[in-house]
Each structure stands twice: as C-alpha cells, then as structure tokens.
mmCIF file of C-alpha atoms and ligand atoms in Angstrom:
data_model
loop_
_atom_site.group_PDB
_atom_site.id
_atom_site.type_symbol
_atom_site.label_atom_id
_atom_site.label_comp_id
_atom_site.label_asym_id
_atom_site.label_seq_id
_atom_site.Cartn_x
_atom_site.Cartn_y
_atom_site.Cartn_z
ATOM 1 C CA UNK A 1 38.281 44.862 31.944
ATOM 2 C CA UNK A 2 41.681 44.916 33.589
ATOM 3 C CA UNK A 3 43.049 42.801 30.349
ATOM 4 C CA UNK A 4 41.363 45.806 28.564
ATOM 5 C CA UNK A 5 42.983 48.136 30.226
ATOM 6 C CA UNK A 6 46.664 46.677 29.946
ATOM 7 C CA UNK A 7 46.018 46.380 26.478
ATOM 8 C CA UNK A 8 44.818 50.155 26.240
ATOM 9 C CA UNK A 9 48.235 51.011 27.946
ATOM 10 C CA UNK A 10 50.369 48.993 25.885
ATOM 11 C CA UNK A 11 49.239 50.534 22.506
ATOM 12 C CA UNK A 12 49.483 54.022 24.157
ATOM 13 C CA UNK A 13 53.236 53.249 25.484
ATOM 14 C CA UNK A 14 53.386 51.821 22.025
ATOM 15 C CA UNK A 15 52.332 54.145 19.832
ATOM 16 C CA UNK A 16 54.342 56.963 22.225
ATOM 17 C CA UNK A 17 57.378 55.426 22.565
ATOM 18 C CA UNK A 18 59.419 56.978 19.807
ATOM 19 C CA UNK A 19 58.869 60.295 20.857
ATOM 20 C CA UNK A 20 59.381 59.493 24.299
ATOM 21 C CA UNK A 21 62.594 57.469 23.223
ATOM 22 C CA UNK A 22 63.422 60.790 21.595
ATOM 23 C CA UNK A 23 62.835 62.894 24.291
ATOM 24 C CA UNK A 24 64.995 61.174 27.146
ATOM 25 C CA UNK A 25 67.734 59.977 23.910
ATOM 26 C CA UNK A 26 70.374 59.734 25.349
ATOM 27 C CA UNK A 27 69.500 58.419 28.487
ATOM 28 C CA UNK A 28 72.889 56.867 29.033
ATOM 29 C CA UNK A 29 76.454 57.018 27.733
ATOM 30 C CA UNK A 30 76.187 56.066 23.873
ATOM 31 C CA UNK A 31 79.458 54.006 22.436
ATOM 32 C CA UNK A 32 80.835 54.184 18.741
ATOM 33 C CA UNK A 33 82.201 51.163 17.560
ATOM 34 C CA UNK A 34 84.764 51.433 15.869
ATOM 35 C CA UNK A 35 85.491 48.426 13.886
ATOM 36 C CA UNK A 36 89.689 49.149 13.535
ATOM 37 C CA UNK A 37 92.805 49.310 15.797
ATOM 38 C CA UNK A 38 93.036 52.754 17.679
ATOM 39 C CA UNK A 39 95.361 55.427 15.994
ATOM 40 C CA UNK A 40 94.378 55.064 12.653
ATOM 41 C CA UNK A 41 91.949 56.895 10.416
ATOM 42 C CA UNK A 42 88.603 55.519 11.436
ATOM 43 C CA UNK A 43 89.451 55.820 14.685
ATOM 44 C CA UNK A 44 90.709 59.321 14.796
ATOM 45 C CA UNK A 45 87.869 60.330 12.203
ATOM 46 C CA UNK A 46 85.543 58.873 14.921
ATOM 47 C CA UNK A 47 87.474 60.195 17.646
ATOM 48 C CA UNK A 48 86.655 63.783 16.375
ATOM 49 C CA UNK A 49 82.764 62.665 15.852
ATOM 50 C CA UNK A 50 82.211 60.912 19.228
ATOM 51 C CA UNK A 51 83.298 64.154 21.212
ATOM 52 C CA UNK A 52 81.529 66.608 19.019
ATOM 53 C CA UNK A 53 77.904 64.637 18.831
ATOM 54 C CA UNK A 54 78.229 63.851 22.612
ATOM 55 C CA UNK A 55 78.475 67.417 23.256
ATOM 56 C CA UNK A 56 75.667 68.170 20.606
ATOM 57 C CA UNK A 57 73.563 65.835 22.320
ATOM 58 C CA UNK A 58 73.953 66.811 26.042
ATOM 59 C CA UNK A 59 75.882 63.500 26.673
ATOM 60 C CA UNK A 60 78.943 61.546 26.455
ATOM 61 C CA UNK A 61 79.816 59.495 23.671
ATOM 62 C CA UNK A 62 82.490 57.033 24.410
ATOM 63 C CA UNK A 63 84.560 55.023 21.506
ATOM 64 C CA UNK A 64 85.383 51.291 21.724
ATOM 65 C CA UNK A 65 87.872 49.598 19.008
ATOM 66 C CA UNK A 66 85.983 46.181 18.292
ATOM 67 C CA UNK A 67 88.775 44.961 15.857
ATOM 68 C CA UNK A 68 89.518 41.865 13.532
ATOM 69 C CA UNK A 69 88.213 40.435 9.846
ATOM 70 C CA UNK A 70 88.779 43.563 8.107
ATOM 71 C CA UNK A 71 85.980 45.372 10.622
ATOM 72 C CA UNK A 72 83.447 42.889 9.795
ATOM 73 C CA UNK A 73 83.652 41.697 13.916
ATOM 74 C CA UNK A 74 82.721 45.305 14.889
ATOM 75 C CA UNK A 75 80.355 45.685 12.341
ATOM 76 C CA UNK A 76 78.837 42.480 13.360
ATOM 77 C CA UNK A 77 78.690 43.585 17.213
ATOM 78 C CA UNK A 78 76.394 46.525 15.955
ATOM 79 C CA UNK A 79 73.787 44.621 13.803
ATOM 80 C CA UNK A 80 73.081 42.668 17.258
ATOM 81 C CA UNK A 81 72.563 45.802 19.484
ATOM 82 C CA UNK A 82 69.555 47.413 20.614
ATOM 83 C CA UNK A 83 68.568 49.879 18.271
ATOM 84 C CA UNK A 84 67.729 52.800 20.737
ATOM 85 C CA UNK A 85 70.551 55.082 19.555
ATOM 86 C CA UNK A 86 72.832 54.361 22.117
ATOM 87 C CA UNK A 87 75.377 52.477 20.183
ATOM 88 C CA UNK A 88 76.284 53.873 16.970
ATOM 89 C CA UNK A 89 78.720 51.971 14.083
ATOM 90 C CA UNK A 90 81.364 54.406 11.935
ATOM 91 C CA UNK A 91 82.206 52.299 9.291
ATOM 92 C CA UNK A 92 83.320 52.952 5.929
ATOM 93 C CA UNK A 93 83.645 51.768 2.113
ATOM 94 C CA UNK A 94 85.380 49.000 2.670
ATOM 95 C CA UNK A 95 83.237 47.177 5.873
ATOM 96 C CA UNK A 96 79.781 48.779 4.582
ATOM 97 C CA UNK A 97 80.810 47.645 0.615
ATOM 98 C CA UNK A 98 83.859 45.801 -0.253
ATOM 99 C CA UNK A 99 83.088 42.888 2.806
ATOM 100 C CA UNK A 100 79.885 41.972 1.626
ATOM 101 C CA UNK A 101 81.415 40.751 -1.439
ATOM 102 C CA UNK A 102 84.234 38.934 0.104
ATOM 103 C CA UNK A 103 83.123 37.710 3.134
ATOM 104 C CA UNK A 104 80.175 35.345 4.223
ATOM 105 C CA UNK A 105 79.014 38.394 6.725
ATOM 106 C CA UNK A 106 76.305 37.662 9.622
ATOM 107 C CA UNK A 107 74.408 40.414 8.744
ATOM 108 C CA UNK A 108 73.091 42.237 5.776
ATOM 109 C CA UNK A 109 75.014 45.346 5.129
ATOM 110 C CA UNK A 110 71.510 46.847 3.735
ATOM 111 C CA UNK A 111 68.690 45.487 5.488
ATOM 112 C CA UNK A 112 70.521 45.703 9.302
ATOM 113 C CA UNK A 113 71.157 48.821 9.176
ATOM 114 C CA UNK A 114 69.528 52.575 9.859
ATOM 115 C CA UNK A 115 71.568 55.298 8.231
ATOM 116 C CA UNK A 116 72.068 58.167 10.012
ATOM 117 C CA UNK A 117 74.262 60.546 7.863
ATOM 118 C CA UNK A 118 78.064 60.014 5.810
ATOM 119 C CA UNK A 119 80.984 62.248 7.851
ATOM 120 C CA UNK A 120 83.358 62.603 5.428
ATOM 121 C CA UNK A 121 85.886 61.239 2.578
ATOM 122 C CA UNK A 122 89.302 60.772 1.676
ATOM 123 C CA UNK A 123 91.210 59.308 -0.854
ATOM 124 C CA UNK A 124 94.439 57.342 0.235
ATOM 125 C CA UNK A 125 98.068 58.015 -0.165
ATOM 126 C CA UNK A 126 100.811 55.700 -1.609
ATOM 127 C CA UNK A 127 103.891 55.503 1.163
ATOM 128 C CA UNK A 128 107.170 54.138 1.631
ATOM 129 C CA UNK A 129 109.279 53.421 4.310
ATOM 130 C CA UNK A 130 112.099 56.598 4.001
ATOM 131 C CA UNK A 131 114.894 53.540 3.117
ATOM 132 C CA UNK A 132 113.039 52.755 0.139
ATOM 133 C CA UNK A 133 115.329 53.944 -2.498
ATOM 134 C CA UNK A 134 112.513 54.979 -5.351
ATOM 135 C CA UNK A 135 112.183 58.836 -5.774
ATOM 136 C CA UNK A 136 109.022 58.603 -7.633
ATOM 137 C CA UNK A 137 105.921 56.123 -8.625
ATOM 138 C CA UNK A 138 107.716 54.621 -11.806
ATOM 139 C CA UNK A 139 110.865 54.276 -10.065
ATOM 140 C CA UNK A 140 108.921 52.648 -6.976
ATOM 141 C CA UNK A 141 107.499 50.272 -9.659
ATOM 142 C CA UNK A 142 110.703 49.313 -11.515
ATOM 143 C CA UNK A 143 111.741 48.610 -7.129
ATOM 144 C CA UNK A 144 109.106 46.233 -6.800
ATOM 145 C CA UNK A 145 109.787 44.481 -9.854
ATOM 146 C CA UNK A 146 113.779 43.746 -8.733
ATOM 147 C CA UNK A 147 112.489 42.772 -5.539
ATOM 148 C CA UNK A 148 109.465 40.908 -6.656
ATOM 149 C CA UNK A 149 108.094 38.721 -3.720
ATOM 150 C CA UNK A 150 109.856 40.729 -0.767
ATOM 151 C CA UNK A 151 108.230 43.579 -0.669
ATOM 152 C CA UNK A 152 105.875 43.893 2.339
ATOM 153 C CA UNK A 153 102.886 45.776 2.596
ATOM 154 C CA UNK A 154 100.837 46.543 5.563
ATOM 155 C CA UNK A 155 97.005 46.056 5.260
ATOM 156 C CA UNK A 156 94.034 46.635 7.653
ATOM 157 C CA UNK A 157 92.784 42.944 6.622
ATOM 158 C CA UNK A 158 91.758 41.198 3.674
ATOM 159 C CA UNK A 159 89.180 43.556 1.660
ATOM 160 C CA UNK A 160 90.134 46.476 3.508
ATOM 161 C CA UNK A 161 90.536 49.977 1.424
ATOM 162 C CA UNK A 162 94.671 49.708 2.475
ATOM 163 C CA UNK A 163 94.424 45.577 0.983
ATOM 164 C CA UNK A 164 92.072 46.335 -2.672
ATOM 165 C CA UNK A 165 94.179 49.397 -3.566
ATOM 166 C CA UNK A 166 97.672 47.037 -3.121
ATOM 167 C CA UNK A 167 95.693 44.247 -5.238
ATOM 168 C CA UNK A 168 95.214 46.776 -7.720
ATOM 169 C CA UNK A 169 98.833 48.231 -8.065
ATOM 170 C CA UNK A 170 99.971 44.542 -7.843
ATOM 171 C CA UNK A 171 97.760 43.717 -10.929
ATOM 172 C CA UNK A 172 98.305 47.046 -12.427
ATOM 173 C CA UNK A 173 102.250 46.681 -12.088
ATOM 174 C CA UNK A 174 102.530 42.776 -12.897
ATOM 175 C CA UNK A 175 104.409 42.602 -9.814
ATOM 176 C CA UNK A 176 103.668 39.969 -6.692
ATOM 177 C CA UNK A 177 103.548 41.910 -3.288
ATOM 178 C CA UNK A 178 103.413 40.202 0.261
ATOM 179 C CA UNK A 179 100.476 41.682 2.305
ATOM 180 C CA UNK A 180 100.273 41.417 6.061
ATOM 181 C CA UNK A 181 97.576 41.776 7.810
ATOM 182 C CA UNK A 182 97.117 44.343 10.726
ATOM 183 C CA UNK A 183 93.914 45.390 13.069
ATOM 184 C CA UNK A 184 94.064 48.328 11.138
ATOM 185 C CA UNK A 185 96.486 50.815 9.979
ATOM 186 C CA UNK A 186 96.870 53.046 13.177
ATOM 187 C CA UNK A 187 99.426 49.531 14.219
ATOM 188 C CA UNK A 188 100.346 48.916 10.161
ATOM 189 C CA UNK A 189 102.014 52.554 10.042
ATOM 190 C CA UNK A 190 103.841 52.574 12.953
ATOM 191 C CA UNK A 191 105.390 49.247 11.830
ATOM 192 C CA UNK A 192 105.911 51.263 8.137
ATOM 193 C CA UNK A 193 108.103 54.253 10.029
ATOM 194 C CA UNK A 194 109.800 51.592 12.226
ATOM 195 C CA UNK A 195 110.948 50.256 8.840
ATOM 196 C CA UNK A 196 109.412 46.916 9.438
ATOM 197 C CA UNK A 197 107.525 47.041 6.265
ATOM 198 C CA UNK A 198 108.148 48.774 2.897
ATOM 199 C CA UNK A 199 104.820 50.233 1.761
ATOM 200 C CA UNK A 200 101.164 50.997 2.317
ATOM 201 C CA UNK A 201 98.038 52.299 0.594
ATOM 202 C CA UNK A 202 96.778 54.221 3.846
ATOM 203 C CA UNK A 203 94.409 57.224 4.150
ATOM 204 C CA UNK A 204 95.721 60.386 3.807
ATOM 205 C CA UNK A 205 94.082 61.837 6.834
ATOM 206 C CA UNK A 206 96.189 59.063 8.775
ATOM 207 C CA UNK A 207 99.684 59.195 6.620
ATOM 208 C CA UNK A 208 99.317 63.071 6.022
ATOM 209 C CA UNK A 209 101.004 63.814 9.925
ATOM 210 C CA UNK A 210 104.037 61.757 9.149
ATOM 211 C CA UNK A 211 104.557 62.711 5.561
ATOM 212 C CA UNK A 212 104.903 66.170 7.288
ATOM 213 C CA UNK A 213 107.102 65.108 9.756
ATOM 214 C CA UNK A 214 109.379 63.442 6.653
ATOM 215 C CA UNK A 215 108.578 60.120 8.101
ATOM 216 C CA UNK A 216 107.613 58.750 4.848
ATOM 217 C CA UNK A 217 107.543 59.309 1.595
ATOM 218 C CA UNK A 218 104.406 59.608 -0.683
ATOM 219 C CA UNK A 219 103.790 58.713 -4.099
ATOM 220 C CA UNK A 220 100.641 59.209 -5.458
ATOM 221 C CA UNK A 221 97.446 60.254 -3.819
ATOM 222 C CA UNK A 222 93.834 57.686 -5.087
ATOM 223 C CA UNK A 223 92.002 60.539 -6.557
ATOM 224 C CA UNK A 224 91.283 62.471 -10.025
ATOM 225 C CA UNK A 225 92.822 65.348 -8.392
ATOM 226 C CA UNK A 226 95.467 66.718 -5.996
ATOM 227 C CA UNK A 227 94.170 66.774 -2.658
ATOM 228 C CA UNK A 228 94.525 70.464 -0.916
ATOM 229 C CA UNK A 229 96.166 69.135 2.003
ATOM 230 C CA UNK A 230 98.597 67.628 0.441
ATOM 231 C CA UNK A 231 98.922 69.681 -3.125
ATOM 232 C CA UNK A 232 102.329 68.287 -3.825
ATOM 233 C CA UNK A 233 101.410 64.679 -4.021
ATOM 234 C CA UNK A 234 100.464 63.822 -7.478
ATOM 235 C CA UNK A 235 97.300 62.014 -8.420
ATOM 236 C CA UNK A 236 97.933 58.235 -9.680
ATOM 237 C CA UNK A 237 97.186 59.535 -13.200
ATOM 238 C CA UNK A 238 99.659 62.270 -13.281
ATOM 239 C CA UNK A 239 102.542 59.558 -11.516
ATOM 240 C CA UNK A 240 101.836 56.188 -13.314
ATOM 241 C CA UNK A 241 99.057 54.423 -11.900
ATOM 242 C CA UNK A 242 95.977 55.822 -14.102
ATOM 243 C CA UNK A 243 92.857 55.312 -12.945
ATOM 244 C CA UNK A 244 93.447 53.985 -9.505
ATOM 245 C CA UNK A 245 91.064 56.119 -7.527
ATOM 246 C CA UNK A 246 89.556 54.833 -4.136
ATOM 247 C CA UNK A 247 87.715 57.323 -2.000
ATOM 248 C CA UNK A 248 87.444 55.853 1.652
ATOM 249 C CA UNK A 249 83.881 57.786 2.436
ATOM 250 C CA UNK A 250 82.797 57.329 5.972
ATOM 251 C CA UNK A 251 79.704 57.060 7.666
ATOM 252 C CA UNK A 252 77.438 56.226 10.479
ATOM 253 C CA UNK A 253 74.539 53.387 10.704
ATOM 254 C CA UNK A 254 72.578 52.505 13.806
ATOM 255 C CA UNK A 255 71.182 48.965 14.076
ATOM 256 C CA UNK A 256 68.436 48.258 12.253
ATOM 257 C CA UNK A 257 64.802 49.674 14.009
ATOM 258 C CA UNK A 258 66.243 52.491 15.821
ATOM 259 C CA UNK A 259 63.155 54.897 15.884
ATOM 260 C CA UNK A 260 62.818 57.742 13.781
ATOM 261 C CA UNK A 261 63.346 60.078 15.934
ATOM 262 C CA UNK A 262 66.289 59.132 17.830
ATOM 263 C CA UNK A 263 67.463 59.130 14.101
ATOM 264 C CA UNK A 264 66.526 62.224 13.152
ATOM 265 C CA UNK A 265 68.097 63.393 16.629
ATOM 266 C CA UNK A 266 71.609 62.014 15.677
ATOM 267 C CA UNK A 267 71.778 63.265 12.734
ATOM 268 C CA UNK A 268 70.792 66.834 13.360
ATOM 269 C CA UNK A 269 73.675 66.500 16.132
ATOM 270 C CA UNK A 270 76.037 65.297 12.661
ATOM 271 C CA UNK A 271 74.969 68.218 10.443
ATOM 272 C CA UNK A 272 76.014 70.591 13.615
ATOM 273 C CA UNK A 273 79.336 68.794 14.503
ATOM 274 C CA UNK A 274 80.144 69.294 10.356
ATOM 275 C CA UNK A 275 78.864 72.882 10.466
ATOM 276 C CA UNK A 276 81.809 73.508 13.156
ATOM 277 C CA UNK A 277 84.219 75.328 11.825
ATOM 278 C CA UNK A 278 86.985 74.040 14.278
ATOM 279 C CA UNK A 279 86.024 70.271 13.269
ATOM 280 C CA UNK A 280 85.505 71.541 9.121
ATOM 281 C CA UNK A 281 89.135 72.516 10.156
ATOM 282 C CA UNK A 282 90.490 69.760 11.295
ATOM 283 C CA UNK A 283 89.097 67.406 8.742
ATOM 284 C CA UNK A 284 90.057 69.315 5.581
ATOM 285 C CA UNK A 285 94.088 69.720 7.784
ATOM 286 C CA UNK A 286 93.633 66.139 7.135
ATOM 287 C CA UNK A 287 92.692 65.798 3.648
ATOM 288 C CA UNK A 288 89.177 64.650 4.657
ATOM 289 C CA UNK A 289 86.196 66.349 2.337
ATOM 290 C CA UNK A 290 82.875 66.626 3.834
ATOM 291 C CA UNK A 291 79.497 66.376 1.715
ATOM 292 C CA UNK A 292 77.416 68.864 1.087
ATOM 293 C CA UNK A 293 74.215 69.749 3.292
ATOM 294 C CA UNK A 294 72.227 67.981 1.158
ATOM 295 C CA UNK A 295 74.293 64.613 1.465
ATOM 296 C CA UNK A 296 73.981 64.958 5.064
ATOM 297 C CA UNK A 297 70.768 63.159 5.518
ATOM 298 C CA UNK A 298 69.549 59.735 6.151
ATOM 299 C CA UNK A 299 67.911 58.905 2.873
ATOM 300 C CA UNK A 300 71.249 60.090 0.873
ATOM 301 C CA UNK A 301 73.356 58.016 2.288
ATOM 302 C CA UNK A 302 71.031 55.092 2.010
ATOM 303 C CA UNK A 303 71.273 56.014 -1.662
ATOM 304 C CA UNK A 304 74.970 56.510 -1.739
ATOM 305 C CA UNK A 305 75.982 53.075 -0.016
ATOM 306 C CA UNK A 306 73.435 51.039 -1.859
ATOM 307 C CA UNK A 307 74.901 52.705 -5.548
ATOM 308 C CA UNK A 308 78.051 52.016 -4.336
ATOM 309 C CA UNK A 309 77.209 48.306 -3.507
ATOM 310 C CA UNK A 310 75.885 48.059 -7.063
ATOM 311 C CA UNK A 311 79.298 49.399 -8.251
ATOM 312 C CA UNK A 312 81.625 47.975 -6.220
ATOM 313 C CA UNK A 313 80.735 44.383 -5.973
ATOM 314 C CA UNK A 314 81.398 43.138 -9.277
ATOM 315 C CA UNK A 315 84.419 45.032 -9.445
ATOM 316 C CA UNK A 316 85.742 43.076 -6.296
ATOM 317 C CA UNK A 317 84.766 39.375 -7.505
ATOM 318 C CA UNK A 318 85.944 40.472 -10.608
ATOM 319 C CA UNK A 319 89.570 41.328 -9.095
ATOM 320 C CA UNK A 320 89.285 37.290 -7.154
ATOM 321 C CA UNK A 321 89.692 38.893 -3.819
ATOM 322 C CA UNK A 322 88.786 36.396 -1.354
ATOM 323 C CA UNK A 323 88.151 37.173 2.714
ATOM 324 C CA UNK A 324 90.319 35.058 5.145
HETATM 325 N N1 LIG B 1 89.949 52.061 7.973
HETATM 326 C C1 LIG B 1 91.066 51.194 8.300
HETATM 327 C C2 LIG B 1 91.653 51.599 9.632
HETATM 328 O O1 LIG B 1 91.152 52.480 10.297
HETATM 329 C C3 LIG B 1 92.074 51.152 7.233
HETATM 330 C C4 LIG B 1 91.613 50.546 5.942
HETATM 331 O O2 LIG B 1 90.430 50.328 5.690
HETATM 332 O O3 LIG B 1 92.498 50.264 5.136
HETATM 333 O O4 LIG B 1 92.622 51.049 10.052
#
C-alpha cells in the first residue's frame, strides 16, 4: 500500500512537473553562456538579450564568457546542463553549423539541443588597420598580393564566421594570409586598432562603432545588399569579391529536455525583448536585422539551423577547413 502510494505520487509529481517547472521558472538566477571573449558581437548581442529576458521574466539573467575552440567549449558546457531553463546557450552560425563539420564535437548540434527562438542577423564587414595603404577592395587585394604571407588576420578560432570568410577571400584572391587565432573578436579588434594586425572579417554590429569613430577602414560588407547602418559600405559584389555573403544569424538553444513550458516561457520573454522598440533600436544602430514574428518561434528555428546544416556542411569540407 505505502509502495502504492509513492508510486501514485511520483506519476502525479511526474506528470505535473512541467507546469509546475513553469510556474516557479525561474526559480534562480539563469546564466547565458556565451561561448566568445567579452566585447565582441556575441557577447554584446547577448549582453542586450540577457538584461531584457531577465527583466521579461521577473529575474536576473547573468552572462558568463565560456571561451576557446571556436565556441565549441561553451557550447559543450551547455549540452551537459540541466535542462530546466536556467542556463541558456547564444550561439550562432558558425558554433551551431560550421563546427560540426570541422570539429569532432561532444555533442550533437541537433539532437542536444531545444530551440528556443533566433535573435537576430548580421552580415560581416571587411576592415583594415587605418595604416593599411589600400583605398578600396581591389586595391586591398593587389596589397595582399605584394605582401603575400605577412599579412595578419585576426580570427575568433578555426571555423569561426571571422576564420571561413578570410579562407574564402584567400581562395577567392589566390593570395596566402596568416590567421591568428583569438577567443573571439571583442580581443581580435582591439589588437586590429592597436595596429597589431592588418585585417579582419568581423561583424558589423561589432566593427560598425569604430568604423564611426575612423578607427578602421571598411571594405566591403558579406551581404547582397548595403546594410542601412552602414549604407556607404559596398556589398562584396559591387567592390570585387562577388558572391561572398555570410550572414552571422544568432540564436538561443537550451539543453536538450528542457520542458515545454519553460520553453514556451523563454521564448514569449524573446518575442517581447524584440518587440522593444529601444532594443529593435539598438540592434538595427548596429546593423543587426531581426526576423519576422513568424521566425520567432521554436519550430522555425529548428527548421532554419537544420537547412542551414544541410547547406553549409558540404560547402565547408568542400573549402578543406580543418578544426585545431
Ligand atoms: N562570434 C565571434 C565572437 O563573438 C566572432 C566570430 O564568430 O567570428 O567573437
């Protein structure tokens, strides 16, 4: 009788635990890791987020930098968590696709994952340090070529958005290009306007500020089309580089099992923090686009990252981009 009744209990707390899980969600302080070096676009991008879905929730969301392997370590560190909601990944095209066809990951980039809802996307921008003495893409290229095998560009890590788009100018130009590695590009760009190294592939919502400020000087932006926060960059088509287009789409994925509801709850609190006209501000100042209502939910961007898998993989072994 008494093993009855635990049993009885169990299946109620069971069968009631992802509404209860719901209703107290969040119980505690939730963390987003983010899986690159503070200062740089992830970061700031989920910077923005963490304060504006803590707030939507009725809690605090805190932000940790878990860094290294092109953000596969970070990535990794949210497959193993619990999946009640409380610690959310932002990750983006290059950990969720690009790494799972260069590296030998610890996780599945499909199967370990809940989606909750994509943020936002941005191409990247072409930049130079300002003693670079190109005034434009084909006179960057012709550059390179004289200098061939001492030019330096930054990178957040093999297979990250900042390393395939160099790859691609390399092969695109015929030219040879040193990378180095950084925890991300926050560190990469400061070492870029310190004149350390000569260029970088980096989002435009992180080397928009500093192309302001005159800190560096753009070439060509990754898209079809001239971003509006930066109209006087050209696209790669219109400066020499045709058909170079990367769009660095972010998103955010809770370990695999989280229940539906604490789902559901988190990305309600996403819709409402893109709804916001001060953060739609902020992000477009940037150069960052955000997707419709309707790509918003769950199921869409399980859609989106698993078509971009299917597009992007063969693409990358194609290219012979290896992880470290
Ligand atoms: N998302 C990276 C960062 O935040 C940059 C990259 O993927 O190139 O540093």
């Amino acid at each position: 009788m008494t093993r009855c009744l635990a049993a009885l209990s169990a299946s109620l707390v069971l069968s009631h635990a992802p509404i209860v899980a719901a209703q107290t969600f969040p119980s505690r302080p939730m963390v987003m890791v983010v899986p690159f070096a503070a200062g740089g676009p992830t970061d700031t991008l989920g910077r923005i987020m963490a304060e504006r879905l803590g707030r939507a929730l009725g809690g605090t969301m805190v932000v940790e930098n878990t860094v290294g392997a092109a953000g596969s370590i970070g990535v990794g560190r949210v497959a193993r968590a619990v999946p009640d909601g409380h610690t959310i990944g932002i990750g983006h095209w290059s950990t969720h696709v690009v790494n799972g066809a260069i590296y030998n990951l610890q996780y599945d980039l499909l199967k370990d994952f809940d989606p909750v809802a994509q943020i936002a996307s941005n191409p990247q921008l072409l930049v130079s340090k300002n003693a670079v003495p190109a005034r434009d893409l084909r006179e960057l290229v012709a550059w390179v070529k004289a200098n061939q095998d001492k030019v330096t560009v930054g990178t957040a890590g093999v297979g990250a958005a900042s390393h395939v788009s160099g790859v691609y100018f390399q092969t695109a130009t015929a030219s040879r290009l040193q990378f180095v590695p950084y925890k991300g590009t926050g560190p990469a760009l400061v070492d870029l306007m310190a004149g350390h190294i000569d260029l970088m592939f980096d989002q435009a919502s992180n080397a928009l500020p500093h192309v302001r400020a005159g800190k560096l000087r753009p070439y060509a932006v990754t898209a079809k089309s001239r971003i509006p926060a930066a109209p006087d960059v050209p696209t790669v088509d219109e400066a020499g580089l045709p058909g170079l287009y990367i769009a660095v789409w972010h998103a955010l994925w809770l370990p695999r099992g989280a229940p539906r509801e604490v789902v559901m709850k988190l990305n309600g609190a996403v819709v409402e923090a893109l709804a916001d006209p001060a953060v739609r501000k902020r992000l477009a100042d940037m150069g960052q686009e955000i997707p419709a209502r309707e790509q918003q939910t769950p199921e869409a961007l399980g859609a989106w990252h698993r078509a971009e898998i299917e597009k992007w993989w063969p693409i990358i072994r194609a290219a012979g981009i290896k992880g470290e």
